[in-house]
mmCIF file of C-alpha atoms in Angstrom:
data_model
loop_
_atom_site.group_PDB
_atom_site.id
_atom_site.type_symbol
_atom_site.label_atom_id
_atom_site.label_comp_id
_atom_site.label_asym_id
_atom_site.label_seq_id
_atom_site.Cartn_x
_atom_site.Cartn_y
_atom_site.Cartn_z
ATOM 1 C CA MET A 18 21.175 -5.697 32.790
ATOM 2 C CA PRO A 19 17.797 -5.201 30.922
ATOM 3 C CA ALA A 20 14.622 -5.431 32.527
ATOM 4 C CA PRO A 21 12.901 -8.571 32.900
ATOM 5 C CA LEU A 22 10.317 -9.344 29.810
ATOM 6 C CA PRO A 23 6.637 -8.812 30.867
ATOM 7 C CA HIS A 24 5.981 -12.715 30.626
ATOM 8 C CA GLU A 25 8.991 -13.920 32.552
ATOM 9 C CA HIS A 26 7.053 -12.956 36.130
ATOM 10 C CA LEU A 27 3.734 -14.052 35.093
ATOM 11 C CA PRO A 28 2.229 -17.787 35.844
ATOM 12 C CA SER A 29 3.928 -20.364 33.441
ATOM 13 C CA VAL A 30 1.131 -21.389 30.833
ATOM 14 C CA PRO A 31 1.289 -23.612 27.354
ATOM 15 C CA ALA A 32 2.958 -21.665 24.815
ATOM 16 C CA LEU A 33 1.355 -20.411 21.407
ATOM 17 C CA VAL A 34 3.092 -20.219 17.989
ATOM 18 C CA VAL A 35 3.360 -16.639 17.183
ATOM 19 C CA GLU A 36 4.606 -15.889 13.502
ATOM 20 C CA SER A 37 5.323 -12.862 11.621
ATOM 21 C CA ASP A 38 6.029 -12.165 7.851
ATOM 22 C CA ASP A 39 7.116 -8.543 9.446
ATOM 23 C CA ILE A 40 8.940 -8.910 12.763
ATOM 24 C CA GLN A 41 11.539 -11.551 14.105
ATOM 25 C CA ASP A 42 12.724 -12.066 16.986
ATOM 26 C CA GLY A 43 15.881 -10.064 18.085
ATOM 27 C CA GLU A 44 15.775 -8.518 14.592
ATOM 28 C CA ARG A 45 15.583 -4.614 13.929
ATOM 29 C CA LEU A 46 12.040 -3.541 13.341
ATOM 30 C CA SER A 47 11.759 -1.341 10.229
ATOM 31 C CA ASP A 48 10.613 2.068 9.603
ATOM 32 C CA LEU A 49 6.722 0.516 8.757
ATOM 33 C CA HIS A 50 6.966 -0.367 12.756
ATOM 34 C CA VAL A 51 8.309 2.816 13.886
ATOM 35 C CA PHE A 52 6.158 5.806 15.493
ATOM 36 C CA ASN A 53 5.657 8.866 13.185
ATOM 37 C CA ASP A 54 5.897 11.390 15.845
ATOM 38 C CA TRP A 55 8.225 12.709 19.152
ATOM 39 C CA GLY A 56 11.179 13.063 16.635
ATOM 40 C CA MET A 57 10.300 9.892 14.729
ATOM 41 C CA THR A 58 9.336 9.307 10.751
ATOM 42 C CA GLY A 59 8.279 5.759 10.399
ATOM 43 C CA GLN A 60 5.024 4.723 9.191
ATOM 44 C CA ASN A 61 3.292 3.275 12.492
ATOM 45 C CA VAL A 62 1.797 0.143 10.872
ATOM 46 C CA SER A 63 0.947 -2.794 13.292
ATOM 47 C CA PRO A 64 2.736 -5.625 12.030
ATOM 48 C CA GLN A 65 0.956 -8.648 10.718
ATOM 49 C CA LEU A 66 0.631 -12.048 13.271
ATOM 50 C CA ARG A 67 -0.519 -15.161 13.091
ATOM 51 C CA TRP A 68 -0.710 -17.767 15.702
ATOM 52 C CA SER A 69 -1.476 -21.229 16.264
ATOM 53 C CA GLY A 70 -1.483 -24.127 19.023
ATOM 54 C CA ALA A 71 -4.013 -22.404 20.957
ATOM 55 C CA PRO A 72 -5.304 -25.059 23.518
ATOM 56 C CA GLU A 73 -8.850 -26.307 23.886
ATOM 57 C CA GLY A 74 -11.037 -24.126 25.942
ATOM 58 C CA THR A 75 -9.784 -21.008 24.067
ATOM 59 C CA ARG A 76 -12.470 -18.461 23.727
ATOM 60 C CA SER A 77 -10.974 -15.279 22.561
ATOM 61 C CA TYR A 78 -7.303 -13.773 22.420
ATOM 62 C CA ALA A 79 -5.506 -10.651 22.960
ATOM 63 C CA VAL A 80 -2.578 -9.058 21.574
ATOM 64 C CA THR A 81 -0.049 -6.795 23.298
ATOM 65 C CA CYS A 82 3.001 -4.721 22.329
ATOM 66 C CA TYR A 83 5.136 -4.098 25.282
ATOM 67 C CA ASP A 84 8.586 -2.028 25.604
ATOM 68 C CA PRO A 85 10.167 -3.241 29.237
ATOM 69 C CA ASP A 86 13.296 -0.926 28.267
ATOM 70 C CA ALA A 87 11.159 2.433 27.940
ATOM 71 C CA PRO A 88 12.909 4.924 30.646
ATOM 72 C CA THR A 89 9.641 4.900 32.884
ATOM 73 C CA GLY A 90 9.827 2.871 35.951
ATOM 74 C CA SER A 91 7.059 1.069 34.286
ATOM 75 C CA GLY A 92 8.017 -0.054 30.891
ATOM 76 C CA PHE A 93 5.713 1.449 27.856
ATOM 77 C CA TRP A 94 2.529 -0.072 26.379
ATOM 78 C CA HIS A 95 2.245 0.247 22.653
ATOM 79 C CA TRP A 96 -0.796 -2.096 21.935
ATOM 80 C CA VAL A 97 -3.386 -3.263 23.807
ATOM 81 C CA LEU A 98 -5.998 -5.196 21.602
ATOM 82 C CA PHE A 99 -8.793 -7.831 23.277
ATOM 83 C CA ASP A 100 -11.910 -9.519 22.545
ATOM 84 C CA LEU A 101 -10.390 -11.079 19.198
ATOM 85 C CA PRO A 102 -12.811 -13.551 18.688
ATOM 86 C CA ALA A 103 -11.254 -17.355 19.021
ATOM 87 C CA SER A 104 -12.373 -18.027 14.953
ATOM 88 C CA VAL A 105 -9.160 -15.096 14.494
ATOM 89 C CA THR A 106 -5.628 -16.560 14.182
ATOM 90 C CA GLU A 107 -4.041 -13.904 11.838
ATOM 91 C CA LEU A 108 -4.029 -10.293 11.878
ATOM 92 C CA PRO A 109 -2.612 -8.383 8.958
ATOM 93 C CA ALA A 110 -0.587 -5.564 8.917
ATOM 94 C CA GLY A 111 -2.126 -2.291 9.871
ATOM 95 C CA ALA A 112 -5.245 -4.014 11.626
ATOM 96 C CA GLY A 113 -3.945 -1.856 14.566
ATOM 97 C CA SER A 114 -3.392 1.378 13.110
ATOM 98 C CA ALA A 115 -5.302 4.307 13.091
ATOM 99 C CA PRO A 116 -7.426 5.558 11.929
ATOM 100 C CA ASP A 117 -8.781 2.767 9.103
ATOM 101 C CA PHE A 118 -7.983 -0.629 11.592
ATOM 102 C CA LYS A 119 -7.928 -2.722 8.243
ATOM 103 C CA GLY A 120 -8.503 -6.519 8.786
ATOM 104 C CA LEU A 121 -9.473 -5.786 12.393
ATOM 105 C CA PRO A 122 -12.599 -8.177 13.503
ATOM 106 C CA ASP A 123 -15.562 -6.943 14.340
ATOM 107 C CA GLY A 124 -15.879 -7.015 18.223
ATOM 108 C CA ALA A 125 -12.163 -6.423 18.784
ATOM 109 C CA VAL A 126 -11.333 -3.604 21.453
ATOM 110 C CA HIS A 127 -7.989 -1.134 21.491
ATOM 111 C CA ALA A 128 -7.249 0.168 24.955
ATOM 112 C CA ARG A 129 -5.553 3.301 24.988
ATOM 113 C CA ASN A 130 -1.724 3.131 24.752
ATOM 114 C CA ASP A 131 0.915 4.945 26.700
ATOM 115 C CA TYR A 132 0.614 7.484 23.900
ATOM 116 C CA GLY A 133 -2.409 7.786 24.567
ATOM 117 C CA VAL A 134 -4.719 6.489 21.730
ATOM 118 C CA LYS A 135 -6.581 3.666 21.175
ATOM 119 C CA ALA A 136 -4.378 2.112 17.978
ATOM 120 C CA PHE A 137 -0.970 0.554 17.774
ATOM 121 C CA GLY A 138 1.942 2.943 18.600
ATOM 122 C CA GLY A 139 5.293 1.993 16.905
ATOM 123 C CA ALA A 140 8.424 2.146 18.498
ATOM 124 C CA ALA A 141 10.161 5.668 19.650
ATOM 125 C CA PRO A 142 12.621 4.808 22.154
ATOM 126 C CA PRO A 143 15.180 7.918 23.055
ATOM 127 C CA PRO A 144 18.856 7.575 21.675
ATOM 128 C CA GLY A 145 20.954 4.900 23.424
ATOM 129 C CA PRO A 146 20.753 1.107 23.295
ATOM 130 C CA ALA A 147 18.234 -1.076 21.383
ATOM 131 C CA HIS A 148 14.695 -1.594 22.960
ATOM 132 C CA ARG A 149 12.849 -4.825 23.159
ATOM 133 C CA TYR A 150 9.370 -4.459 21.383
ATOM 134 C CA VAL A 151 7.760 -7.821 23.087
ATOM 135 C CA PHE A 152 4.608 -8.878 21.240
ATOM 136 C CA THR A 153 2.208 -11.086 22.732
ATOM 137 C CA VAL A 154 -0.568 -12.638 21.690
ATOM 138 C CA HIS A 155 -2.665 -14.114 24.542
ATOM 139 C CA ALA A 156 -5.536 -16.952 24.191
ATOM 140 C CA LEU A 157 -8.178 -16.492 26.988
ATOM 141 C CA GLY A 158 -10.807 -18.600 28.446
ATOM 142 C CA VAL A 159 -13.459 -15.818 28.181
ATOM 143 C CA ASP A 160 -15.548 -14.701 25.211
ATOM 144 C CA LYS A 161 -15.029 -10.912 26.613
ATOM 145 C CA LEU A 162 -12.420 -9.730 28.797
ATOM 146 C CA GLY A 163 -14.932 -7.638 30.591
ATOM 147 C CA VAL A 164 -13.138 -4.128 30.719
ATOM 148 C CA ASP A 165 -13.502 -1.605 28.167
ATOM 149 C CA SER A 166 -11.339 0.744 25.951
ATOM 150 C CA ASP A 167 -10.885 3.188 28.449
ATOM 151 C CA ALA A 168 -9.065 1.266 30.874
ATOM 152 C CA SER A 169 -5.743 1.609 31.753
ATOM 153 C CA PRO A 170 -3.029 -0.949 29.882
ATOM 154 C CA ALA A 171 -2.469 -2.461 33.561
ATOM 155 C CA VAL A 172 -6.101 -3.186 34.611
ATOM 156 C CA VAL A 173 -6.449 -4.714 31.070
ATOM 157 C CA GLY A 174 -3.153 -6.810 31.742
ATOM 158 C CA PHE A 175 -4.275 -7.654 34.684
ATOM 159 C CA ASN A 176 -7.484 -9.606 33.576
ATOM 160 C CA ILE A 177 -5.737 -10.889 30.690
ATOM 161 C CA THR A 178 -2.955 -12.492 33.325
ATOM 162 C CA ALA A 179 -6.035 -14.051 35.070
ATOM 163 C CA ASN A 180 -7.734 -15.526 31.991
ATOM 164 C CA THR A 181 -4.673 -16.834 29.937
ATOM 165 C CA LEU A 182 -4.603 -20.283 28.812
ATOM 166 C CA ALA A 183 -1.953 -19.966 27.005
ATOM 167 C CA ARG A 184 0.568 -17.373 25.359
ATOM 168 C CA GLY A 185 3.382 -16.545 22.824
ATOM 169 C CA HIS A 186 5.467 -13.679 21.676
ATOM 170 C CA LEU A 187 8.159 -12.237 19.032
ATOM 171 C CA VAL A 188 10.715 -9.926 20.332
ATOM 172 C CA PRO A 189 11.949 -7.520 17.944
ATOM 173 C CA VAL A 190 14.500 -4.898 18.503
ATOM 174 C CA TYR A 191 14.912 -0.729 17.832
ATOM 175 C CA GLY A 192 17.285 1.857 18.679
ATOM 176 C CA VAL A 193 17.995 5.050 17.466
#
């Protein structure tokens, strides 16, 4: 039985609509969004994302990508981005990709992912069944999350959950 998705154990909140020109629920990630290391030869580009339906009181957003199927006992964080201004409702492809972060708004903060870098890190599962990659956009009721880029994904996630007004996600898959 697959591991639960991270949002399945969180408090219920209204849903955001999250869409992408690059990724779709249940569809295989392209090599564009696969890691370029650890034996993988992808391009490591964060996908284009857009969202709508944020409730009144939304003051900022966070975007995360998590693999609940990673053989770690705690999943694997591929992307932890927060303090996106409430006026931002779309990120272009590559906004989370180092070193350029093209299209990333001023003030946005990357926390270190489980690869150990402050950027998007693409899919890189071990051989076996496909893994799920949960891209989530969180509408937050605070301007700033109150943590810095050195906070662990778990600490950032705790603060995201404590301030979430709404969330939505896309869950593509990838396996080798």
